[in-house]
Coordinates of C-alpha atoms in Angstrom, one line a residue:
Chain A
M89 CA 17.9 -5.6 22.9
A90 CA 21.3 -4.0 22.5
S91 CA 21.0 -0.2 23.0
H92 CA 17.6 0.2 21.2
G93 CA 18.8 -1.2 18.0
L94 CA 16.7 -3.5 15.8
T95 CA 17.8 -6.2 13.4
Y96 CA 15.9 -7.5 10.4
D97 CA 16.4 -10.0 7.6
G98 CA 16.1 -9.4 3.9
C99 CA 15.4 -6.5 1.7
N100 CA 11.6 -6.5 1.8
F101 CA 10.0 -3.6 3.6
F102 CA 13.3 -1.7 3.3
R103 CA 11.8 1.8 3.2
Q104 CA 9.5 1.2 6.2
R105 CA 12.4 0.1 8.3
L106 CA 14.6 3.0 7.4
V107 CA 11.8 5.6 7.8
L108 CA 10.7 4.3 11.2
S109 CA 14.3 4.1 12.3
T110 CA 14.8 7.8 11.3
L111 CA 11.6 8.9 13.1
S112 CA 12.2 6.9 16.2
G113 CA 16.0 7.5 16.4
K114 CA 16.7 3.8 16.8
H115 CA 19.4 2.4 14.7
V116 CA 18.7 -0.6 12.5
K117 CA 20.7 -3.4 11.0
I118 CA 19.4 -5.3 8.0
K119 CA 21.1 -8.6 7.3
N120 CA 21.0 -11.2 4.6
I121 CA 19.9 -8.8 1.8
R122 CA 19.4 -11.1 -1.2
S123 CA 22.2 -13.2 0.3
R124 CA 21.1 -16.3 -1.8
D125 CA 20.5 -14.4 -5.0
D126 CA 22.6 -14.7 -8.1
E127 CA 23.4 -11.0 -7.6
P128 CA 23.6 -10.6 -3.9
G129 CA 23.3 -7.3 -2.0
L130 CA 21.6 -4.0 -2.3
R131 CA 20.3 -2.9 -5.7
D132 CA 21.0 0.5 -7.3
F133 CA 17.5 1.8 -6.4
E134 CA 18.0 0.9 -2.8
A135 CA 21.4 2.6 -2.8
S136 CA 19.7 5.6 -4.4
F137 CA 17.1 5.6 -1.6
I138 CA 19.8 5.6 1.1
R139 CA 21.5 8.6 -0.6
L140 CA 18.2 10.4 -0.6
L141 CA 17.8 9.7 3.1
D142 CA 21.3 11.0 3.7
K143 CA 20.4 14.2 1.9
V144 CA 17.3 15.0 4.1
T145 CA 19.1 14.1 7.3
N146 CA 22.1 15.5 9.1
G147 CA 24.6 13.2 10.7
S148 CA 23.3 9.8 9.6
R149 CA 25.8 7.0 9.7
I150 CA 25.4 4.4 7.1
E151 CA 27.6 1.3 6.8
I152 CA 27.3 -1.3 4.1
N153 CA 29.5 -4.4 4.0
Q154 CA 31.6 -5.3 0.9
T155 CA 29.0 -7.6 -0.7
G156 CA 26.1 -5.2 0.2
T157 CA 24.2 -7.9 2.1
V158 CA 24.4 -6.1 5.4
L159 CA 23.3 -2.6 6.1
F160 CA 23.7 -0.6 9.3
Y161 CA 21.9 2.6 9.6
Q162 CA 22.2 5.1 12.5
P163 CA 19.7 7.9 11.8
G164 CA 20.7 11.5 12.2
L165 CA 18.5 14.6 12.6
L166 CA 15.8 15.3 10.0
Y167 CA 17.0 18.5 8.4
G168 CA 15.0 19.0 5.3
G169 CA 15.6 22.2 3.3
T170 CA 16.0 22.3 -0.5
I171 CA 17.3 19.1 -2.0
E172 CA 17.7 17.6 -5.5
H173 CA 17.9 13.9 -6.2
D174 CA 18.3 11.8 -9.2
C175 CA 16.1 8.8 -8.4
N176 CA 17.3 5.5 -9.9
T177 CA 15.1 4.5 -12.7
Q178 CA 14.7 0.9 -11.6
R179 CA 11.8 2.2 -9.5
S180 CA 9.6 5.2 -10.0
I181 CA 9.7 8.4 -8.1
G182 CA 6.6 7.2 -6.2
Y183 CA 8.9 4.7 -4.4
Y184 CA 11.0 7.5 -3.0
L185 CA 8.1 9.9 -2.5
E186 CA 6.2 7.5 -0.3
A187 CA 9.0 7.7 2.2
L188 CA 9.4 11.5 1.9
L189 CA 5.7 11.9 2.6
M190 CA 6.2 10.1 5.8
L191 CA 9.2 12.1 6.8
G192 CA 8.3 15.6 5.4
P193 CA 6.2 16.9 8.3
F194 CA 8.9 16.2 10.8
M195 CA 11.8 18.1 9.3
K196 CA 13.7 21.0 10.9
T197 CA 13.1 23.3 7.9
P198 CA 10.3 22.8 5.3
L199 CA 11.3 20.4 2.6
K200 CA 11.5 21.3 -1.0
A201 CA 12.6 18.2 -2.9
T202 CA 13.2 18.1 -6.6
L203 CA 13.1 14.5 -7.7
R204 CA 14.1 13.3 -11.2
G205 CA 13.5 10.0 -12.7
V206 CA 10.5 7.8 -13.7
T207 CA 7.2 9.5 -12.8
N208 CA 4.9 6.7 -13.8
D209 CA 5.5 2.9 -13.9
P210 CA 3.2 -0.1 -13.3
T211 CA 4.9 -1.2 -10.1
D212 CA 4.7 1.7 -7.6
P213 CA 2.1 4.3 -6.8
T214 CA 2.6 7.1 -9.4
V215 CA 3.2 10.7 -8.5
D216 CA -0.3 11.5 -9.8
L217 CA -1.9 9.0 -7.4
L218 CA 0.1 10.3 -4.4
K219 CA -0.8 13.9 -5.3
S220 CA -4.5 13.2 -5.4
T221 CA -4.7 10.9 -2.3
A222 CA -1.8 11.3 0.0
L223 CA -1.9 15.1 0.2
P224 CA -5.6 15.3 1.2
L225 CA -4.8 12.7 3.9
L226 CA -1.9 14.8 5.3
K227 CA -4.3 17.8 5.5
K228 CA -6.6 15.8 7.7
F229 CA -3.8 15.6 10.3
G230 CA -3.2 19.3 10.3
I231 CA -0.4 19.4 7.7
D232 CA -1.8 21.9 5.3
G233 CA -1.2 25.3 4.0
E234 CA 0.2 26.6 0.7
G235 CA 3.4 24.8 1.2
L236 CA 2.0 21.3 0.7
D237 CA 2.2 20.3 -3.0
I238 CA 3.4 17.7 -5.5
K239 CA 4.1 19.3 -8.9
V240 CA 4.8 17.2 -12.0
V241 CA 7.1 19.5 -13.9
K242 CA 8.1 16.9 -16.5
R243 CA 6.7 13.5 -17.1
G244 CA 9.0 10.5 -17.6
M245 CA 7.7 7.1 -18.3
A246 CA 9.5 3.8 -17.5
P247 CA 12.1 2.6 -18.4
G248 CA 13.8 5.8 -19.7
G249 CA 12.5 8.3 -17.1
G250 CA 13.5 11.9 -17.6
G251 CA 10.6 13.2 -15.5
E252 CA 10.8 15.8 -12.7
V253 CA 8.6 16.3 -9.7
V254 CA 8.8 18.9 -7.0
F255 CA 7.5 18.0 -3.6
T256 CA 7.1 20.7 -0.9
C257 CA 5.9 20.0 2.6
P258 CA 5.5 22.4 5.6
V259 CA 6.6 21.3 9.0
R260 CA 4.5 21.0 12.1
R261 CA 5.4 20.7 15.8
T262 CA 2.5 18.3 16.6
L263 CA -0.1 16.4 14.6
K264 CA -3.9 16.5 15.1
P265 CA -5.5 13.3 16.2
V266 CA -8.2 12.3 13.8
Q267 CA -11.6 10.5 13.9
L268 CA -12.2 9.2 10.4
T269 CA -14.9 6.6 10.9
E270 CA -17.5 7.6 8.4
P271 CA -16.3 7.7 4.8
G272 CA -19.5 9.1 3.4
K273 CA -20.9 8.6 -0.1
I274 CA -18.9 9.1 -3.2
K275 CA -20.0 12.4 -4.9
R276 CA -17.7 12.5 -7.8
I277 CA -14.9 10.8 -9.7
R278 CA -11.9 12.7 -11.1
G279 CA -9.0 11.3 -13.0
V280 CA -5.9 12.1 -15.1
A281 CA -5.3 10.3 -18.4
Y282 CA -1.7 11.0 -19.3
S283 CA 0.2 10.3 -22.4
V284 CA 3.7 11.1 -23.6
R285 CA 5.5 10.5 -26.8
V286 CA 2.4 8.7 -28.3
S287 CA -0.6 10.2 -30.1
P288 CA -2.5 12.7 -28.0
Q289 CA -5.6 10.8 -29.1
M290 CA -4.6 8.1 -26.6
G291 CA -5.9 10.3 -23.8
N292 CA -9.3 10.6 -25.3
R293 CA -9.6 6.9 -26.0
I294 CA -8.8 6.2 -22.3
V295 CA -11.4 8.7 -21.1
E296 CA -14.1 7.3 -23.3
S297 CA -13.7 3.7 -22.2
A298 CA -13.3 4.5 -18.5
R299 CA -16.5 6.6 -18.5
G300 CA -18.4 3.7 -20.1
I301 CA -18.0 1.7 -16.9
L302 CA -18.2 4.4 -14.2
N303 CA -21.2 6.2 -15.7
Q304 CA -23.3 3.3 -14.4
F305 CA -22.8 4.6 -10.9
I306 CA -22.5 8.3 -11.0
P307 CA -22.8 11.1 -13.6
D308 CA -20.2 13.5 -12.1
I309 CA -17.1 12.2 -13.8
Y310 CA -14.3 14.3 -15.2
I311 CA -11.1 12.9 -16.4
Y312 CA -8.4 15.3 -17.5
T313 CA -6.2 14.5 -20.4
D314 CA -2.6 15.4 -19.8
H315 CA -0.5 15.3 -22.9
M316 CA 3.0 16.6 -22.3
K317 CA 5.2 17.5 -25.2
G318 CA 8.8 18.2 -26.1
A319 CA 11.3 18.6 -23.3
S320 CA 8.7 17.8 -20.6
S321 CA 7.7 14.4 -22.1
G322 CA 10.7 12.4 -20.8
K323 CA 12.6 9.7 -22.6
S324 CA 10.1 6.9 -23.1
P325 CA 6.7 6.7 -24.7
G326 CA 3.7 5.6 -22.6
F327 CA 0.3 6.4 -21.2
G328 CA -1.9 5.6 -18.3
L329 CA -4.8 6.5 -16.1
T330 CA -5.3 7.5 -12.5
L331 CA -8.8 7.6 -11.1
V332 CA -9.9 9.1 -7.8
A333 CA -13.3 8.8 -6.2
E334 CA -14.1 11.7 -3.7
T335 CA -16.6 11.2 -0.9
L336 CA -18.8 13.8 0.8
N337 CA -16.6 13.6 3.9
G338 CA -13.5 14.3 2.0
S339 CA -12.1 10.8 1.7
F340 CA -10.3 9.7 -1.5
L341 CA -10.2 6.3 -3.0
S342 CA -8.0 5.7 -6.0
A343 CA -6.9 3.3 -8.6
E344 CA -4.4 3.5 -11.5
I345 CA -2.7 1.6 -14.3
S346 CA 0.3 2.6 -16.4
S347 CA 1.0 1.1 -19.8
T348 CA 3.7 -1.6 -20.0
P349 CA 7.1 0.0 -20.3
Q350 CA 8.6 0.0 -23.8
G351 CA 10.2 -3.3 -24.6
Q352 CA 9.0 -5.1 -21.5
G353 CA 6.2 -7.6 -22.2
E354 CA 2.9 -7.3 -24.1
P355 CA 1.8 -3.8 -25.1
V356 CA -1.7 -2.8 -24.0
L357 CA -4.5 -1.0 -25.8
P358 CA -5.7 2.3 -24.2
E359 CA -9.3 1.0 -24.1
D360 CA -8.3 -2.2 -22.2
L361 CA -6.2 -0.3 -19.8
A362 CA -9.0 2.2 -19.1
R363 CA -11.5 -0.6 -18.5
S364 CA -9.2 -2.5 -16.1
C365 CA -8.5 0.7 -14.3
A366 CA -12.2 1.5 -13.9
K367 CA -12.7 -2.0 -12.5
L368 CA -9.8 -1.5 -10.1
L369 CA -11.5 1.6 -8.8
L370 CA -14.7 -0.4 -8.3
E371 CA -12.6 -2.9 -6.4
E372 CA -11.2 -0.1 -4.2
V373 CA -14.7 1.2 -3.6
Y374 CA -15.7 -2.3 -2.6
R375 CA -12.8 -2.4 -0.1
G376 CA -13.8 1.1 1.0
G377 CA -12.8 2.9 4.2
C378 CA -11.7 6.4 4.8
V379 CA -8.2 5.9 3.4
D380 CA -7.5 3.9 0.3
S381 CA -5.3 0.9 0.2
S382 CA -2.1 2.6 -1.0
N383 CA -2.1 5.1 1.8
Q384 CA -3.0 2.9 4.8
S385 CA 0.4 2.9 6.2
L386 CA 0.8 6.7 5.9
A387 CA -2.4 7.2 7.9
L388 CA -1.4 4.7 10.5
L389 CA 2.0 6.3 10.9
L390 CA 0.5 9.8 11.4
M391 CA -2.0 8.3 13.9
T392 CA 0.9 6.8 15.9
L393 CA 2.9 10.0 15.9
G394 CA -0.2 12.2 16.9
Q395 CA -0.8 13.9 20.2
Q396 CA -1.6 11.7 23.2
D397 CA -5.2 11.4 22.3
V398 CA -7.3 8.7 20.6
S399 CA -7.3 8.5 16.9
K400 CA -9.7 6.3 14.9
V401 CA -9.6 5.5 11.2
L402 CA -11.8 3.2 9.2
L403 CA -9.9 1.2 6.6
G404 CA -10.7 -1.4 4.0
P405 CA -9.0 -4.8 4.4
L406 CA -5.4 -4.4 5.5
S407 CA -2.9 -4.9 2.8
P408 CA 0.1 -7.3 3.4
Y409 CA 2.3 -4.2 3.3
T410 CA 0.2 -2.5 6.0
I411 CA 0.2 -5.6 8.2
E412 CA 4.0 -5.6 8.1
F413 CA 4.0 -1.9 8.8
L414 CA 1.9 -2.4 11.9
R415 CA 4.5 -4.9 13.2
H416 CA 7.2 -2.4 12.5
I417 CA 5.4 0.3 14.4
R418 CA 5.2 -2.0 17.3
D419 CA 8.9 -2.7 17.1
F420 CA 10.0 1.0 16.8
F421 CA 7.3 2.8 18.9
Q422 CA 5.8 0.1 21.1
I423 CA 2.3 1.0 19.9
M424 CA -0.3 -1.6 19.2
F425 CA -3.5 -0.8 17.5
K426 CA -6.9 -1.9 18.5
I427 CA -8.2 -3.7 15.4
E428 CA -12.0 -4.3 15.0
V429 CA -13.6 -5.9 12.0
Q430 CA -16.9 -4.4 10.9
K431 CA -19.0 -6.7 8.8
P432 CA -21.5 -5.2 6.4
L433 CA -25.2 -5.5 7.3
E434 CA -27.4 -8.0 5.5
D435 CA -29.2 -5.6 3.2
E436 CA -26.4 -3.1 2.9
R437 CA -24.8 -2.6 -0.5
K438 CA -21.5 -1.0 0.6
G439 CA -18.8 -3.5 -0.3
G440 CA -16.9 -5.9 1.9
D441 CA -15.6 -6.0 5.5
K442 CA -14.1 -2.8 7.0
V443 CA -11.5 -2.6 9.7
L444 CA -11.6 0.1 12.4
M445 CA -8.1 1.0 13.7
T446 CA -7.8 2.7 17.0
C447 CA -4.7 3.9 18.8
V448 CA -3.5 6.5 21.3
G449 CA -0.7 8.6 19.7
I450 CA 2.7 8.7 21.4
G451 CA 2.7 12.5 21.5
Y452 CA 5.6 12.9 19.1
S453 CA 6.6 16.5 18.9
N454 CA 9.0 17.8 16.3
I455 CA 11.6 19.4 18.6
S456 CA 13.9 20.3 15.8
K457 CA 11.4 22.5 14.1
A458 CA 12.9 26.0 13.6
I459 CA 11.1 28.7 15.5
K460 CA 10.7 32.0 13.6
Chain B
V54 CA -20.3 -42.9 11.8
R55 CA -19.1 -44.8 8.8
K56 CA -20.6 -48.1 10.1
H57 CA -23.8 -46.3 10.7
Q58 CA -23.9 -45.3 7.0
H59 CA -23.6 -48.8 5.8
E60 CA -26.5 -50.0 7.8
E61 CA -28.9 -47.5 6.5
E62 CA -28.1 -48.1 2.8
E63 CA -31.6 -49.1 1.9
P64 CA -33.5 -47.7 -1.0
G65 CA -35.6 -44.7 -0.1
A66 CA -33.7 -44.0 3.2
L67 CA -33.2 -40.3 4.0
R68 CA -29.5 -40.2 3.8
W69 CA -29.0 -36.5 4.0
K70 CA -29.9 -36.7 7.7
E71 CA -26.7 -38.6 8.4
G72 CA -24.0 -36.9 10.4
L73 CA -25.8 -33.6 10.5
Q74 CA -24.1 -32.6 13.7
Q75 CA -20.7 -33.4 12.3
K76 CA -21.5 -31.4 9.1
A77 CA -22.6 -28.5 11.2
S78 CA -19.5 -28.5 13.3
E79 CA -17.3 -28.7 10.2
A80 CA -19.1 -25.8 8.7
F81 CA -18.7 -23.8 11.9
L82 CA -14.9 -24.6 12.0
R83 CA -14.6 -23.6 8.3
H84 CA -16.3 -20.3 9.1
Q85 CA -14.0 -19.7 12.0
E86 CA -11.0 -20.2 9.8
A87 CA -12.3 -17.9 7.2
A88 CA -12.7 -15.0 9.6
P89 CA -9.5 -15.1 11.6
N90 CA -8.8 -12.9 14.5
L91 CA -7.2 -10.0 12.8
R92 CA -5.3 -8.9 15.8
K93 CA -3.7 -12.3 16.1
L94 CA -2.9 -12.2 12.5
V95 CA -1.1 -8.9 12.8
Y96 CA 0.6 -9.1 16.2
G97 CA 0.7 -12.9 16.8
S98 CA 4.1 -14.5 17.0
V99 CA 5.6 -15.1 13.6
V100 CA 7.4 -18.4 13.3
E101 CA 10.9 -17.5 12.3
A102 CA 12.5 -19.6 9.7
D103 CA 15.4 -21.5 10.9
D104 CA 18.6 -20.9 9.0
S105 CA 19.9 -24.4 9.4
E106 CA 16.7 -25.7 8.0
M107 CA 17.0 -23.6 4.9
E108 CA 20.2 -25.2 3.7
E109 CA 19.6 -28.6 2.2
E110 CA 23.0 -29.4 1.1
E111 CA 24.0 -32.3 -1.0
E112 CA 27.5 -33.1 -2.0
L113 CA 28.4 -33.9 -5.5
G114 CA 31.6 -35.8 -5.9
G115 CA 32.9 -34.4 -2.6
L116 CA 33.7 -31.1 -4.3
F117 CA 30.5 -29.2 -5.2
R118 CA 27.6 -28.5 -3.0
V119 CA 24.1 -28.2 -4.2
T120 CA 22.0 -25.6 -2.4
R121 CA 18.3 -25.6 -2.9
P122 CA 16.9 -22.4 -1.5
Q123 CA 13.4 -22.9 -0.1
K124 CA 11.0 -20.6 -1.5
S125 CA 8.7 -20.1 1.5
K126 CA 10.3 -17.9 4.1
K127 CA 13.5 -16.4 2.7
F128 CA 11.7 -15.6 -0.5
Q129 CA 9.3 -13.4 1.3
A130 CA 12.1 -11.7 3.2
N131 CA 13.7 -10.6 0.0
A132 CA 10.5 -10.0 -2.0
V133 CA 9.9 -6.7 -3.8
D134 CA 9.3 -3.8 -1.4
C135 CA 6.1 -2.4 -2.8
S136 CA 3.0 -0.9 -1.1
R137 CA 0.5 -1.9 -3.9
F138 CA -2.4 -4.0 -2.7
N139 CA -3.2 -6.4 -5.5
P140 CA -6.9 -6.8 -6.0
D141 CA -8.9 -9.9 -5.1
T142 CA -9.1 -11.8 -8.3
S143 CA -12.3 -13.6 -7.3
H144 CA -14.3 -10.5 -7.9
N145 CA -15.6 -10.3 -11.5
W146 CA -16.7 -6.7 -12.1
D147 CA -18.5 -7.6 -15.3
L148 CA -21.3 -9.2 -13.3
E149 CA -24.3 -7.2 -12.3
E150 CA -24.3 -8.9 -8.9
M151 CA -20.8 -7.4 -8.1
L152 CA -21.8 -4.0 -9.4
N153 CA -24.9 -4.1 -7.1
S154 CA -22.8 -4.9 -4.1
I155 CA -21.3 -1.3 -4.0
R156 CA -24.3 0.7 -5.3
D157 CA -24.9 2.4 -2.0
C158 CA -21.4 3.7 -1.7
F159 CA -22.4 6.4 -4.2
V160 CA -24.6 9.4 -3.6
T161 CA -26.9 7.9 -6.3
G162 CA -27.5 4.8 -4.1
K163 CA -29.9 4.3 -1.3
W164 CA -29.4 6.5 1.8
E165 CA -29.9 5.6 5.4
D166 CA -33.1 6.9 7.1
G167 CA -32.4 10.2 8.7
Q168 CA -29.6 11.1 6.4
D169 CA -31.8 11.3 3.3
A170 CA -32.5 14.9 2.4
A171 CA -35.8 14.0 0.7

């Protein structure tokens, strides 16, 4: 291994590699990025992501070859502060925000990021989902206080975008180790049915259909309708639904669907969308665990970077993305998790297999945090 | 085993008894494969795709070369970077049976002894 550097192939897991490189201080080289594609090299959204990374750090060195198929990244110090970024609309803000959520707590100064672009699209976790699941998760690790927030100022659907989101995150010197082994029973379901540049009635139609399925399980359901108008409604029409199930122990399981972007494929009916989304939530409940499938890697990262103490988290089945994340954590931090599968009991009606993840944190402390 | 089967092909013979041990061991192996060691799956050595193997080049008239990119490994390396975990399509949430499988995840379901307030 040449001076702590790591080399990877291909553009998959691009964000994981750059984020872990930044946190560990190890430089990274990514080769063969779409080298056999008709349009080789980095795409615009990846370039946009690199620029965002450059904004929150100080002294990063980024080298890209002429065709864009090789990227070299030498991380600088995580600086934070107030930044603004126009996120490329090929991917939604969630794509960029997922990385900022991982980096935010370790900045020198608290981060206040204004991100502009697509707030909701069918590919990535939307800002609404991250707001309702990732933030409570950060709180469990001791990253809390008034400063932690994701605010949707303007909504912008794919493909046009035009949305605006403000993410603020306080900094911590150390993280608390966690013991999240008992998810607890689901006490309520909340949700947001959003719609822009379509009839405000869409929201109500979504709520009605989603309730039809979920009411079989629990009466405490409230789905907000969020209809933004005028300047805060972005450039494209669309609607969607985010559902979150909250348990007695403060775990959040979520599911969501956004309408097909204008001019891309078959349009969907709000009723169909709501029913599919409700079923996705049931699927997520079946998977279970204390952290939902879209936040598995965030939880595992915060466990890795915790104090030198044992952390345990019960997860549902590991997603392919998370499995790759675990491998990357091993590459960058030399941490391997203890992975135990828990099978459900014979007469239990609590969904499928669960996975108990255990690790000892590396005792990462944020030395660049400013002392006041 | 096969020879054994031919001999017993008489009417009325109990043929389900044949090869019971073999069937049992096959079922056991199937089960073993279905529940893989997760640690090995995550941290086990990944077989790296060989670059030379990827290029299956053919020459056309001595001028052009046809490259056939193999879809398996390189395709994955350049797949879309997305954290979404797509759901298991084998679950049909219209069935009462599936709905019942998660009933106790909700406060309205059955509680464990000792946790029940009643």
